[in-house]
Amino acid sequence: MTTTNIAVKATQVHKAFGSLHVLKGVDLTVETGTVTVILGPSGSGKSTLLRLINQLETLTGGRIEVDGEMIGYKEVERGGQTVLQTLDDKDIARQRAKLGMVFQKFNLFPHMTALENVMEAPVHVAHTPKDQARKEAIEELNRVGMGDRLNYYPMQLSGGQQQRVAIARALAMHPDIMLFDEPTSALDPELVGEVLNVMRSLAKAGMTMICVTHEIGFAREVADQIVFMDGGVVVEKGGPEIIDHPKEPRFKDFLNHVL
Amino acid sequence: MAAKNTENDGLNIPNRIDALPVRRPGPVVAGIIVALLAVMLVYGMITNERFEWDVVWKYLFNENVLAGIGWTLWITVLSMVIATVLAVILAIMRKSINPVLRGVSWFFIWFFRGTPVYTQLVFWGLFSVLVPKLGLGIPFTSIEFWSIDSQNVVTAFRAAVIGLALNEAAYLSEIVRAGLEAVDPGQAEAAEALGMRRSLIMRRIILPQAMRIIIPPTGNETIGMLKTTSLVLAVPFTLDLQFATNAIANRIYKPIPLLIVACFWYLLITSILMVIQSRLEKYFGKGFEARPIGPKGQQTPLPGKTDGEPKDDVHKTNQATMVGLNA
């Protein structure tokens, strides 16, 4: 599907909420089939970066490309100049379909069962026939170990189980890239492992992943690239070895606090 | 007076406590007094000759009364359906990014909630006097393709329904708006991330969850509407239950028994509406209550009753019940 081996490329990304300057020129390159873990203290802008990639927020400055295509805008000619024009809902929805997203608070649809949650987008967005969507949804739920909870409502599931259903729901749209926004932060400690296991197996299967997390152990084991952000900028990035040999004092400080 | 706890009878608790309940004479005395008063009231009503129960009985199934019930129900249902559709549109307009749509919605609610429904009904009754002809043409010119006498379009019945529906829509739209706003914004985000478009998110994700919050006050509104139909004589529309019983009362000079007839039927219909409401609440509450769902024998067990893990309360935001909303 991809024409390039760069899945996500963010160039000098700025984001401001009113007068609050959250991202101050962030560069990020994620290669296809790799796992990038973004670390950083709260308020460093890591979640915002993820939400920008999925267009849940709009860019204030810079550009982001997903699979080589600029997101949110297109370039048009106006009076001999190239200017940006905002994309319409339809194009944005099409771009989003390449990305799956998992949220800290799961955000499962509470009025639907686990199976219905996973089937919702394939049936109503991708217009997959219901029988086929059901079959695929069951496959996805089996993959995250939730095959025996098909007809449970989210309220009847533990946090870890809900998050696994949420991952299956995102996978059901066959995304090229998966975004994880602190997927284990709302979980009781004993439930974190089951979610990380699912993410681990996804990474092994070659899924391109960008994870915002505080799970240093997971980052060290699974990540191909570590990005440490603080104060709206990327302070340090490199391979997983930088966790054990941080160069920047701020990264050292952060690791001392979380390890 | 706590009910005896028999739930854990099967458990082996050697030092089980079997204590006498606390002595509370107050509730018993109060109960006896209130029960006595209630019996006295019912006895007084039955034995009081001036209530003329024989007349009540005679007119309870009078054909004009029965026809009145039919009209009252028909007006209630029709205006509630129109009002609900309008209310959803108004509530969505109110949350629109387009300031014109927001403004029009605000004005509609301001006007129809701010004037008495009786006045509005009189106005709709006079509609054909104010606007004698309804036509299709080019606005602000005299070119007209087609026109019709409003008298034939806005009949008394239609005027009554339009009047009640527009007034009700203003109230309902505030209820719908509160319902929409009570849905966790994370729901829309999750749906957007799945590539769902705005209208689809509203229809499949937001509205079904908002319904749970919208239904109880809408039930109240429906019952209110049933009784408000008694005002349609302002149009004037003269076939509804209230007017029918009143007409008989004026003819035979016995107002009290006919009022009782009207009360009886209004109460009966209200009771039926209450049953429908509770069914609807159960339907739209699915997934929100931690109780087994589905037909008996196929119910999915709850966590804790199986090998389930401890239940998380992360969806507390979705359990918000609406407090203090009043139309």
Coordinates of C-alpha atoms in Angstrom, one line a residue:
Chain A
M1 CA 0.0 0.0 0.0
T2 CA 2.7 2.4 0.9
T3 CA 4.7 4.1 -1.8
T4 CA 7.5 5.1 0.6
N5 CA 9.1 3.5 3.6
I6 CA 8.5 6.6 5.7
A7 CA 5.1 6.1 7.5
V8 CA 5.0 9.4 9.3
K9 CA 7.0 12.5 8.8
A10 CA 6.5 15.6 11.0
T11 CA 8.4 18.7 10.1
Q12 CA 8.7 21.7 12.4
V13 CA 5.3 21.1 14.0
H14 CA 3.9 23.9 16.1
K15 CA 0.7 23.8 18.1
A16 CA -0.8 26.5 20.3
F17 CA -4.0 26.4 22.2
G18 CA -4.8 30.1 22.5
S19 CA -1.7 31.6 24.0
L20 CA -0.5 28.3 25.3
H21 CA 2.4 27.2 23.0
V22 CA 2.4 23.4 23.4
L23 CA 4.6 22.2 20.6
K24 CA 7.5 24.4 19.6
G25 CA 8.9 22.9 16.4
V26 CA 8.9 19.1 16.6
D27 CA 10.5 16.9 13.9
L28 CA 9.7 13.2 13.9
T29 CA 10.3 10.5 11.3
V30 CA 8.8 7.0 11.7
E31 CA 9.7 4.3 9.3
T32 CA 7.2 1.7 8.1
G33 CA 7.2 -1.4 10.2
T34 CA 8.9 0.2 13.2
V35 CA 7.9 1.0 16.8
T36 CA 8.4 4.5 18.1
V37 CA 7.9 5.2 21.8
I38 CA 7.5 8.8 22.9
L39 CA 8.5 9.4 26.5
G40 CA 8.2 12.6 28.5
P41 CA 6.7 14.2 31.5
S42 CA 3.1 15.2 31.4
G43 CA 2.5 18.5 29.6
S44 CA 5.4 17.9 27.3
G45 CA 3.2 17.7 24.3
K46 CA 3.5 14.0 23.5
S47 CA -0.3 13.3 23.4
T48 CA -0.8 16.5 21.4
L49 CA 1.6 15.3 18.8
L50 CA -0.3 12.0 18.5
R51 CA -3.6 13.8 18.2
L52 CA -2.2 16.1 15.5
I53 CA -1.1 13.0 13.5
N54 CA -4.7 11.7 13.7
Q55 CA -6.2 15.2 13.0
L56 CA -8.1 15.3 16.3
E57 CA -6.3 18.7 16.6
T58 CA -5.4 21.1 13.8
L59 CA -1.9 22.2 13.1
T60 CA -0.8 25.7 14.0
G61 CA 2.5 25.5 12.1
G62 CA 4.6 23.0 10.2
R63 CA 3.4 19.9 8.3
I64 CA 2.8 16.3 8.8
E65 CA 2.9 13.6 6.1
V66 CA 1.4 10.1 6.5
D67 CA 2.4 7.6 3.9
G68 CA 3.9 10.5 1.9
E69 CA 0.6 12.5 1.8
M70 CA 0.3 15.8 3.6
I71 CA -2.6 15.6 6.1
G72 CA -5.3 18.1 6.8
Y73 CA -4.5 20.4 3.8
K74 CA -3.8 20.3 0.1
E75 CA -1.7 22.6 -2.0
V76 CA -3.6 24.6 -4.6
E77 CA -2.5 27.3 -7.0
R78 CA -3.9 30.8 -6.3
G79 CA -2.7 33.7 -8.5
G80 CA 0.5 31.9 -9.4
Q81 CA 1.3 31.0 -5.8
T82 CA 1.0 27.7 -4.0
V83 CA -1.2 28.0 -0.9
L84 CA -2.8 25.6 1.5
Q85 CA -6.4 24.7 1.5
T86 CA -8.2 22.9 4.3
L87 CA -9.4 19.4 3.3
D88 CA -13.1 18.6 3.6
D89 CA -14.6 16.0 6.0
K90 CA -14.6 13.3 3.4
D91 CA -10.8 13.6 2.7
I92 CA -10.0 13.9 6.4
A93 CA -12.0 10.7 7.1
R94 CA -10.1 8.9 4.3
Q95 CA -6.7 10.0 5.7
R96 CA -7.8 9.0 9.2
A97 CA -8.7 5.5 8.0
K98 CA -5.0 4.8 7.6
L99 CA -4.5 5.4 11.3
G100 CA -5.8 3.4 14.2
M101 CA -5.9 5.1 17.6
V102 CA -6.1 3.7 21.1
F103 CA -7.0 6.1 23.9
Q104 CA -6.0 6.3 27.5
K105 CA -9.7 6.1 28.6
F106 CA -10.5 3.4 26.0
N107 CA -13.6 5.3 24.8
L108 CA -15.5 2.2 23.9
F109 CA -19.1 2.8 22.8
P110 CA -20.9 1.9 26.1
H111 CA -24.2 1.1 24.3
M112 CA -22.7 -1.6 22.1
T113 CA -21.3 -5.0 23.0
A114 CA -17.6 -5.8 22.4
L115 CA -18.5 -7.4 19.1
E116 CA -20.7 -4.4 18.0
N117 CA -17.9 -2.0 19.0
V118 CA -15.5 -3.8 16.7
M119 CA -18.0 -4.2 13.8
E120 CA -19.2 -0.5 13.9
A121 CA -16.6 1.1 11.7
P122 CA -16.2 -1.8 9.2
V123 CA -20.0 -1.9 8.6
H124 CA -20.8 1.8 8.6
V125 CA -17.6 3.4 7.3
A126 CA -16.0 0.7 5.1
H127 CA -19.4 -0.7 4.2
T128 CA -18.2 -4.3 4.7
P129 CA -21.1 -6.8 4.5
K130 CA -22.4 -7.6 8.0
D131 CA -21.6 -11.3 7.9
Q132 CA -18.0 -10.7 6.8
A133 CA -17.5 -7.8 9.3
R134 CA -18.8 -10.1 12.0
K135 CA -16.3 -12.8 11.0
E136 CA -13.4 -10.4 10.9
A137 CA -14.4 -8.8 14.2
I138 CA -14.4 -12.1 15.9
E139 CA -11.0 -12.8 14.4
E140 CA -9.7 -9.5 15.7
L141 CA -11.2 -10.1 19.2
N142 CA -9.6 -13.5 19.3
R143 CA -6.3 -11.9 18.4
V144 CA -6.5 -9.7 21.5
G145 CA -7.7 -12.6 23.6
M146 CA -11.3 -11.4 23.9
G147 CA -13.0 -14.0 21.8
D148 CA -14.9 -15.3 24.8
R149 CA -16.4 -11.9 25.7
L150 CA -18.1 -11.0 22.4
N151 CA -21.5 -10.2 23.8
Y152 CA -20.3 -8.3 26.9
Y153 CA -21.0 -4.6 27.2
P154 CA -18.0 -2.4 28.1
M155 CA -19.4 -1.8 31.6
Q156 CA -19.2 -5.6 32.2
L157 CA -15.5 -5.7 31.3
S158 CA -12.4 -4.8 33.3
G159 CA -10.2 -1.9 32.2
G160 CA -7.6 -4.2 30.6
Q161 CA -10.3 -6.1 28.7
Q162 CA -11.9 -2.9 27.6
Q163 CA -8.5 -1.6 26.3
R164 CA -8.0 -4.9 24.4
V165 CA -11.4 -4.5 22.8
A166 CA -10.4 -1.0 21.9
I167 CA -7.3 -2.2 20.2
A168 CA -9.3 -4.8 18.2
R169 CA -11.8 -2.0 17.2
A170 CA -8.9 0.0 15.8
L171 CA -7.4 -3.0 14.0
A172 CA -10.7 -3.9 12.4
M173 CA -10.2 -0.9 10.0
H174 CA -6.9 -2.4 8.8
P175 CA -4.8 0.7 9.6
D176 CA -1.3 1.0 8.3
I177 CA -0.2 2.8 11.5
M178 CA -1.4 2.4 15.1
L179 CA -1.3 5.3 17.5
F180 CA -1.3 4.5 21.3
D181 CA -2.0 7.4 23.6
E182 CA -1.0 6.2 27.1
P183 CA -2.9 3.0 26.7
T184 CA -2.1 1.6 30.1
S185 CA -2.2 4.8 32.2
A186 CA -5.8 4.3 33.3
L187 CA -5.3 0.6 34.3
D188 CA -4.8 -1.1 37.6
P189 CA -1.2 -2.3 37.8
E190 CA -2.1 -6.0 37.5
L191 CA -4.0 -5.3 34.3
V192 CA -1.2 -3.5 32.5
G193 CA 0.6 -6.7 31.4
E194 CA -2.3 -8.1 29.3
V195 CA -2.5 -4.9 27.2
L196 CA 1.3 -4.6 26.7
N197 CA 1.3 -8.3 25.6
V198 CA -1.2 -7.4 22.8
M199 CA 0.9 -4.5 21.8
R200 CA 4.1 -6.6 21.8
S201 CA 2.5 -9.2 19.5
L202 CA 1.3 -6.4 17.2
A203 CA 4.9 -5.0 17.0
K204 CA 6.2 -8.5 16.2
A205 CA 3.7 -8.8 13.4
G206 CA 5.3 -5.8 11.8
M207 CA 2.7 -3.1 12.6
T208 CA 4.0 0.5 12.4
M209 CA 3.3 1.9 15.9
I210 CA 3.7 5.2 17.7
C211 CA 3.2 4.8 21.4
V212 CA 3.0 7.5 24.1
T213 CA 3.6 5.6 27.3
H214 CA 5.3 5.6 30.7
E215 CA 6.2 1.9 30.5
I216 CA 10.0 2.1 30.2
G217 CA 10.4 -1.7 30.2
F218 CA 8.1 -2.0 27.3
A219 CA 10.0 0.8 25.5
R220 CA 13.4 -0.8 26.0
E221 CA 12.1 -4.2 24.8
V222 CA 9.9 -3.3 21.8
A223 CA 10.9 0.2 20.5
D224 CA 13.1 0.7 17.4
Q225 CA 13.1 4.4 18.2
I226 CA 12.9 6.4 21.4
V227 CA 11.8 10.0 21.4
F228 CA 12.1 12.0 24.6
M229 CA 10.0 15.2 24.7
D230 CA 10.0 18.0 27.2
G231 CA 8.6 21.5 27.1
G232 CA 7.2 21.1 23.6
V233 CA 10.4 20.0 21.9
V234 CA 12.2 16.8 21.2
V235 CA 15.1 16.7 23.7
E236 CA 16.7 13.5 22.7
K237 CA 16.1 10.6 20.3
G238 CA 17.8 7.4 19.3
G239 CA 17.6 3.7 19.5
P240 CA 16.4 1.8 22.7
E241 CA 19.9 1.9 24.1
I242 CA 19.5 5.6 25.0
I243 CA 17.3 4.6 27.9
D244 CA 20.3 3.0 29.6
H245 CA 22.7 5.7 28.4
P246 CA 20.9 9.0 28.3
K247 CA 23.0 12.0 27.2
E248 CA 20.7 14.9 28.0
P249 CA 20.5 15.8 31.7
R250 CA 16.7 16.4 31.4
F251 CA 16.2 12.8 30.0
K252 CA 18.5 11.4 32.8
D253 CA 16.4 13.3 35.3
F254 CA 13.1 11.9 33.9
L255 CA 14.4 8.3 33.8
N256 CA 15.5 8.6 37.4
H257 CA 12.0 9.6 38.4
V258 CA 10.2 6.8 36.5
L259 CA 12.6 3.9 36.9
Chain B
M1 CA -37.2 -2.7 59.9
A2 CA -34.4 -4.3 57.8
A3 CA -35.4 -7.3 55.8
K4 CA -33.7 -10.4 56.9
N5 CA -30.5 -11.1 55.0
T6 CA -30.8 -14.6 53.5
E7 CA -28.3 -14.1 50.7
N8 CA -25.3 -15.7 52.4
D9 CA -27.2 -18.6 54.1
G10 CA -25.1 -21.2 52.4
L11 CA -21.9 -19.8 53.8
N12 CA -20.2 -21.2 56.9
I13 CA -20.2 -18.4 59.4
P14 CA -20.2 -19.9 62.9
N15 CA -20.6 -16.7 64.8
R16 CA -23.4 -15.3 62.6
I17 CA -25.2 -12.4 64.3
D18 CA -28.9 -12.7 64.8
A19 CA -29.9 -9.5 66.5
L20 CA -33.3 -8.0 67.2
P21 CA -34.1 -4.9 65.1
V22 CA -34.0 -1.5 66.7
R23 CA -37.2 -0.3 68.3
R24 CA -38.9 2.4 66.2
P25 CA -42.5 3.2 67.1
G26 CA -42.5 6.5 65.1
P27 CA -42.9 5.0 61.6
V28 CA -45.6 2.6 62.7
V29 CA -47.7 5.3 64.3
A30 CA -47.2 7.6 61.3
G31 CA -48.2 4.7 58.9
I32 CA -51.4 4.0 60.8
I33 CA -52.4 7.7 60.9
V34 CA -51.8 8.2 57.1
A35 CA -53.5 4.9 56.2
L36 CA -56.5 6.0 58.3
L37 CA -56.7 9.4 56.6
A38 CA -56.5 7.7 53.2
V39 CA -59.3 5.3 54.0
M40 CA -61.5 8.2 55.3
L41 CA -60.9 10.1 52.0
V42 CA -61.9 7.2 49.8
Y43 CA -64.9 6.4 51.9
G44 CA -66.0 10.0 51.9
M45 CA -65.7 10.1 48.1
I46 CA -67.7 6.9 47.6
T47 CA -70.5 7.7 50.0
N48 CA -70.8 11.4 49.1
E49 CA -74.0 11.6 47.0
R50 CA -73.0 14.8 45.4
F51 CA -70.2 13.0 43.4
E52 CA -73.1 11.2 41.7
W53 CA -71.2 8.0 40.8
D54 CA -74.2 6.7 38.9
V55 CA -73.9 9.6 36.4
V56 CA -70.1 9.0 36.2
W57 CA -70.8 5.4 35.3
K58 CA -73.5 6.4 32.8
Y59 CA -71.2 8.7 30.8
L60 CA -67.9 6.9 31.3
F61 CA -68.3 5.1 28.0
N62 CA -70.4 7.7 26.2
E63 CA -69.6 7.8 22.5
N64 CA -68.6 11.5 22.5
V65 CA -66.3 10.8 25.4
L66 CA -64.7 7.9 23.7
A67 CA -64.3 9.9 20.5
G68 CA -62.8 12.6 22.6
I69 CA -60.2 10.2 23.9
G70 CA -59.3 9.2 20.4
W71 CA -58.8 12.8 19.3
T72 CA -56.8 13.7 22.4
L73 CA -54.5 10.7 21.9
W74 CA -54.1 11.5 18.2
I75 CA -53.2 15.2 18.9
T76 CA -50.8 14.1 21.6
V77 CA -49.0 11.6 19.5
L78 CA -48.9 13.7 16.3
S79 CA -47.6 16.8 18.1
M80 CA -45.0 14.9 20.1
V81 CA -43.6 13.2 17.0
I82 CA -43.4 16.5 15.1
A83 CA -42.0 18.2 18.2
T84 CA -39.3 15.5 18.7
V85 CA -38.1 15.7 15.1
L86 CA -38.0 19.5 15.3
A87 CA -36.3 19.4 18.7
V88 CA -33.4 17.2 17.5
I89 CA -32.9 19.5 14.5
L90 CA -33.0 22.6 16.8
A91 CA -30.6 21.1 19.3
I92 CA -28.1 20.1 16.5
M93 CA -28.5 23.6 15.0
R94 CA -27.8 25.1 18.4
K95 CA -24.5 23.3 18.5
S96 CA -23.7 24.1 14.8
I97 CA -20.5 26.0 13.8
N98 CA -22.8 28.2 11.6
P99 CA -23.8 31.3 13.5
V100 CA -27.0 31.8 11.4
L101 CA -28.3 28.3 12.3
R102 CA -27.4 28.9 16.0
G103 CA -29.1 32.2 16.0
V104 CA -32.3 30.9 14.4
S105 CA -32.5 28.0 16.8
W106 CA -31.9 30.4 19.8
F107 CA -34.7 32.7 18.5
F108 CA -37.2 29.8 18.0
I109 CA -36.7 28.6 21.5
W110 CA -36.8 32.1 22.9
F111 CA -40.1 32.9 21.2
F112 CA -42.0 29.7 21.6
R113 CA -40.9 29.1 25.2
G114 CA -41.4 32.7 26.1
T115 CA -45.1 33.0 25.1
P116 CA -48.1 31.2 26.6
V117 CA -49.1 28.1 24.7
Y118 CA -52.8 29.3 24.9
T119 CA -51.8 32.5 23.1
Q120 CA -49.9 30.6 20.5
L121 CA -53.0 28.3 19.9
V122 CA -55.2 31.4 19.4
F123 CA -52.7 32.7 17.0
W124 CA -52.7 29.5 14.9
G125 CA -56.5 29.6 15.0
L126 CA -56.4 33.0 13.4
F127 CA -53.7 32.0 10.9
S128 CA -56.0 31.9 7.9
V129 CA -57.2 35.4 8.7
L130 CA -53.6 36.7 9.0
V131 CA -52.3 34.9 5.9
P132 CA -55.3 34.2 3.6
K133 CA -53.2 32.5 0.9
L134 CA -50.2 30.2 0.9
G135 CA -48.3 30.2 -2.4
L136 CA -45.2 29.1 -4.2
G137 CA -43.3 31.8 -6.1
I138 CA -40.2 33.9 -6.3
P139 CA -39.7 35.8 -3.0
F140 CA -40.0 39.6 -3.0
T141 CA -41.7 39.6 -6.4
S142 CA -45.3 39.1 -7.4
I143 CA -44.5 36.1 -9.5
E144 CA -46.5 33.1 -8.2
F145 CA -46.6 29.6 -9.6
W146 CA -49.2 28.1 -7.3
S147 CA -51.3 29.1 -4.3
I148 CA -53.9 27.7 -2.0
D149 CA -56.3 29.2 0.6
S150 CA -54.8 28.8 4.0
Q151 CA -58.2 28.0 5.4
N152 CA -58.0 24.6 3.6
V153 CA -54.5 23.9 4.8
V154 CA -54.6 25.1 8.4
T155 CA -57.8 23.4 9.6
A156 CA -58.7 23.6 13.3
F157 CA -57.1 20.2 13.9
R158 CA -53.9 21.1 12.1
A159 CA -53.7 24.4 13.8
A160 CA -54.0 22.6 17.1
V161 CA -51.3 20.2 16.2
I162 CA -48.9 22.8 14.8
G163 CA -49.4 25.1 17.8
L164 CA -48.7 22.3 20.3
A165 CA -45.8 20.8 18.4
L166 CA -43.9 24.1 17.9
N167 CA -44.3 25.1 21.5
E168 CA -43.3 21.6 22.6
A169 CA -40.3 21.5 20.3
A170 CA -38.8 24.6 22.1
Y171 CA -38.9 22.7 25.4
L172 CA -37.8 19.4 24.0
S173 CA -34.8 20.9 22.2
E174 CA -33.3 22.0 25.5
I175 CA -33.8 18.5 26.8
V176 CA -32.1 17.0 23.7
R177 CA -29.3 19.6 24.0
A178 CA -28.6 18.6 27.6
G179 CA -28.6 15.0 26.6
L180 CA -26.1 15.6 23.8
E181 CA -23.9 17.5 26.0
A182 CA -23.8 14.8 28.7
V183 CA -22.2 12.4 26.3
D184 CA -18.4 12.1 26.9
P185 CA -16.5 14.0 24.2
G186 CA -14.1 11.0 24.0
Q187 CA -16.9 9.1 22.3
A188 CA -16.9 11.5 19.3
E189 CA -13.1 11.4 19.2
A190 CA -13.0 7.6 19.2
A191 CA -15.6 7.6 16.4
E192 CA -13.7 10.3 14.4
A193 CA -10.5 8.2 14.8
L194 CA -12.3 5.3 13.2
G195 CA -13.1 7.5 10.2
M196 CA -16.7 8.2 11.0
R197 CA -18.2 11.3 9.5
R198 CA -20.0 13.9 11.7
S199 CA -23.6 12.9 10.8
L200 CA -22.8 9.2 11.3
I201 CA -21.3 9.9 14.7
M202 CA -24.4 11.8 15.7
R203 CA -26.7 9.1 14.5
R204 CA -24.8 6.0 15.7
I205 CA -22.8 7.1 18.7
I206 CA -24.0 10.3 20.3
L207 CA -27.8 10.2 19.9
P208 CA -28.3 6.6 21.2
Q209 CA -26.3 7.5 24.3
A210 CA -28.1 10.8 24.8
M211 CA -31.5 9.0 24.5
R212 CA -30.9 7.5 27.9
I213 CA -30.8 11.0 29.4
I214 CA -33.5 12.4 27.1
I215 CA -36.2 9.8 27.7
P216 CA -37.2 10.4 31.3
P217 CA -37.9 14.2 30.9
T218 CA -39.5 13.5 27.5
G219 CA -41.9 11.1 29.2
N220 CA -42.8 13.9 31.5
E221 CA -43.3 16.2 28.5
T222 CA -45.6 13.6 26.8
I223 CA -47.8 13.4 29.9
G224 CA -47.8 17.2 30.0
M225 CA -48.7 17.3 26.4
L226 CA -51.7 14.9 27.0
K227 CA -53.1 17.4 29.4
T228 CA -52.1 20.5 27.5
T229 CA -54.4 19.2 24.6
S230 CA -57.3 20.4 26.8
L231 CA -56.3 23.9 25.7
V232 CA -57.0 23.3 22.1
L233 CA -60.4 24.9 22.5
A234 CA -58.4 28.2 22.0
V235 CA -58.0 27.4 18.3
P236 CA -61.0 26.5 18.6
F237 CA -60.8 22.7 18.2
T238 CA -63.8 21.1 20.0
L239 CA -63.6 17.3 19.8
D240 CA -61.0 16.5 22.4
L241 CA -61.7 14.7 25.7
Q242 CA -61.9 17.8 27.9
F243 CA -64.3 19.6 25.6
A244 CA -66.4 16.6 25.1
T245 CA -66.9 16.0 28.8
N246 CA -67.4 19.7 29.4
A247 CA -70.1 19.8 26.7
I248 CA -72.1 17.0 28.3
A249 CA -71.7 18.6 31.7
N250 CA -73.1 21.9 30.4
R251 CA -76.0 20.1 28.8
I252 CA -77.1 18.1 31.9
Y253 CA -76.0 20.7 34.5
K254 CA -73.8 18.2 36.3
P255 CA -70.2 19.4 36.1
I256 CA -68.6 17.2 38.9
P257 CA -69.4 13.7 37.6
L258 CA -68.2 14.7 34.1
L259 CA -64.9 16.1 35.5
I260 CA -64.4 12.7 37.2
V261 CA -65.0 11.0 33.9
A262 CA -62.3 13.2 32.3
C263 CA -59.9 12.6 35.2
F264 CA -60.4 8.8 35.0
W265 CA -59.5 8.7 31.3
Y266 CA -56.6 11.1 31.6
L267 CA -55.2 9.0 34.5
L268 CA -55.6 5.8 32.6
I269 CA -53.8 7.1 29.5
T270 CA -51.1 8.6 31.7
S271 CA -50.6 5.3 33.4
I272 CA -50.2 3.6 30.1
L273 CA -47.6 6.2 29.0
M274 CA -45.7 5.6 32.2
V275 CA -45.4 1.9 31.3
I276 CA -44.1 2.8 27.8
Q277 CA -41.6 5.2 29.3
S278 CA -40.1 2.7 31.6
R279 CA -39.8 0.2 28.8
L280 CA -38.0 2.8 26.7
E281 CA -35.7 3.6 29.6
K282 CA -34.8 0.0 29.9
Y283 CA -34.0 -0.3 26.2
F284 CA -31.8 2.7 26.0
G285 CA -30.1 2.0 29.3
K286 CA -28.6 -1.2 27.9
G287 CA -24.9 -1.3 28.5
F288 CA -25.1 1.2 31.3
E289 CA -26.3 -0.9 34.1
A290 CA -24.2 -3.7 35.6
R291 CA -26.9 -6.3 35.4
P292 CA -27.3 -9.3 33.2
I293 CA -28.6 -8.5 29.7
G294 CA -30.4 -10.7 27.3
P295 CA -33.1 -13.4 27.5
K296 CA -33.2 -15.6 30.5
G297 CA -30.7 -18.5 30.4
Q298 CA -28.5 -16.7 27.8
Q299 CA -27.5 -13.8 30.0
T300 CA -23.9 -12.9 30.1
P301 CA -22.6 -13.2 33.6
L302 CA -21.3 -10.2 35.4
P303 CA -17.6 -9.8 36.3
G304 CA -17.1 -11.1 39.8
K305 CA -19.7 -13.8 39.4
T306 CA -17.4 -15.6 37.0
D307 CA -13.6 -15.6 36.7
G308 CA -13.9 -11.9 35.9
E309 CA -11.5 -9.3 37.0
P310 CA -12.4 -6.5 39.2
K311 CA -14.7 -4.0 37.6
D312 CA -13.3 -0.7 36.6
D313 CA -15.1 2.5 37.0
V314 CA -13.6 4.3 34.1
H315 CA -16.9 4.9 32.5
K316 CA -18.2 7.0 35.4
T317 CA -18.3 9.9 33.0
N318 CA -20.9 8.0 31.0
Q319 CA -23.1 7.3 33.9
A320 CA -23.9 10.9 34.5
T321 CA -27.5 11.3 35.3
M322 CA -29.1 14.6 34.6
V323 CA -29.9 16.6 37.6
G324 CA -32.2 19.6 37.9
L325 CA -33.3 19.7 34.3
N326 CA -36.8 21.1 34.1
A327 CA -38.7 22.3 31.1

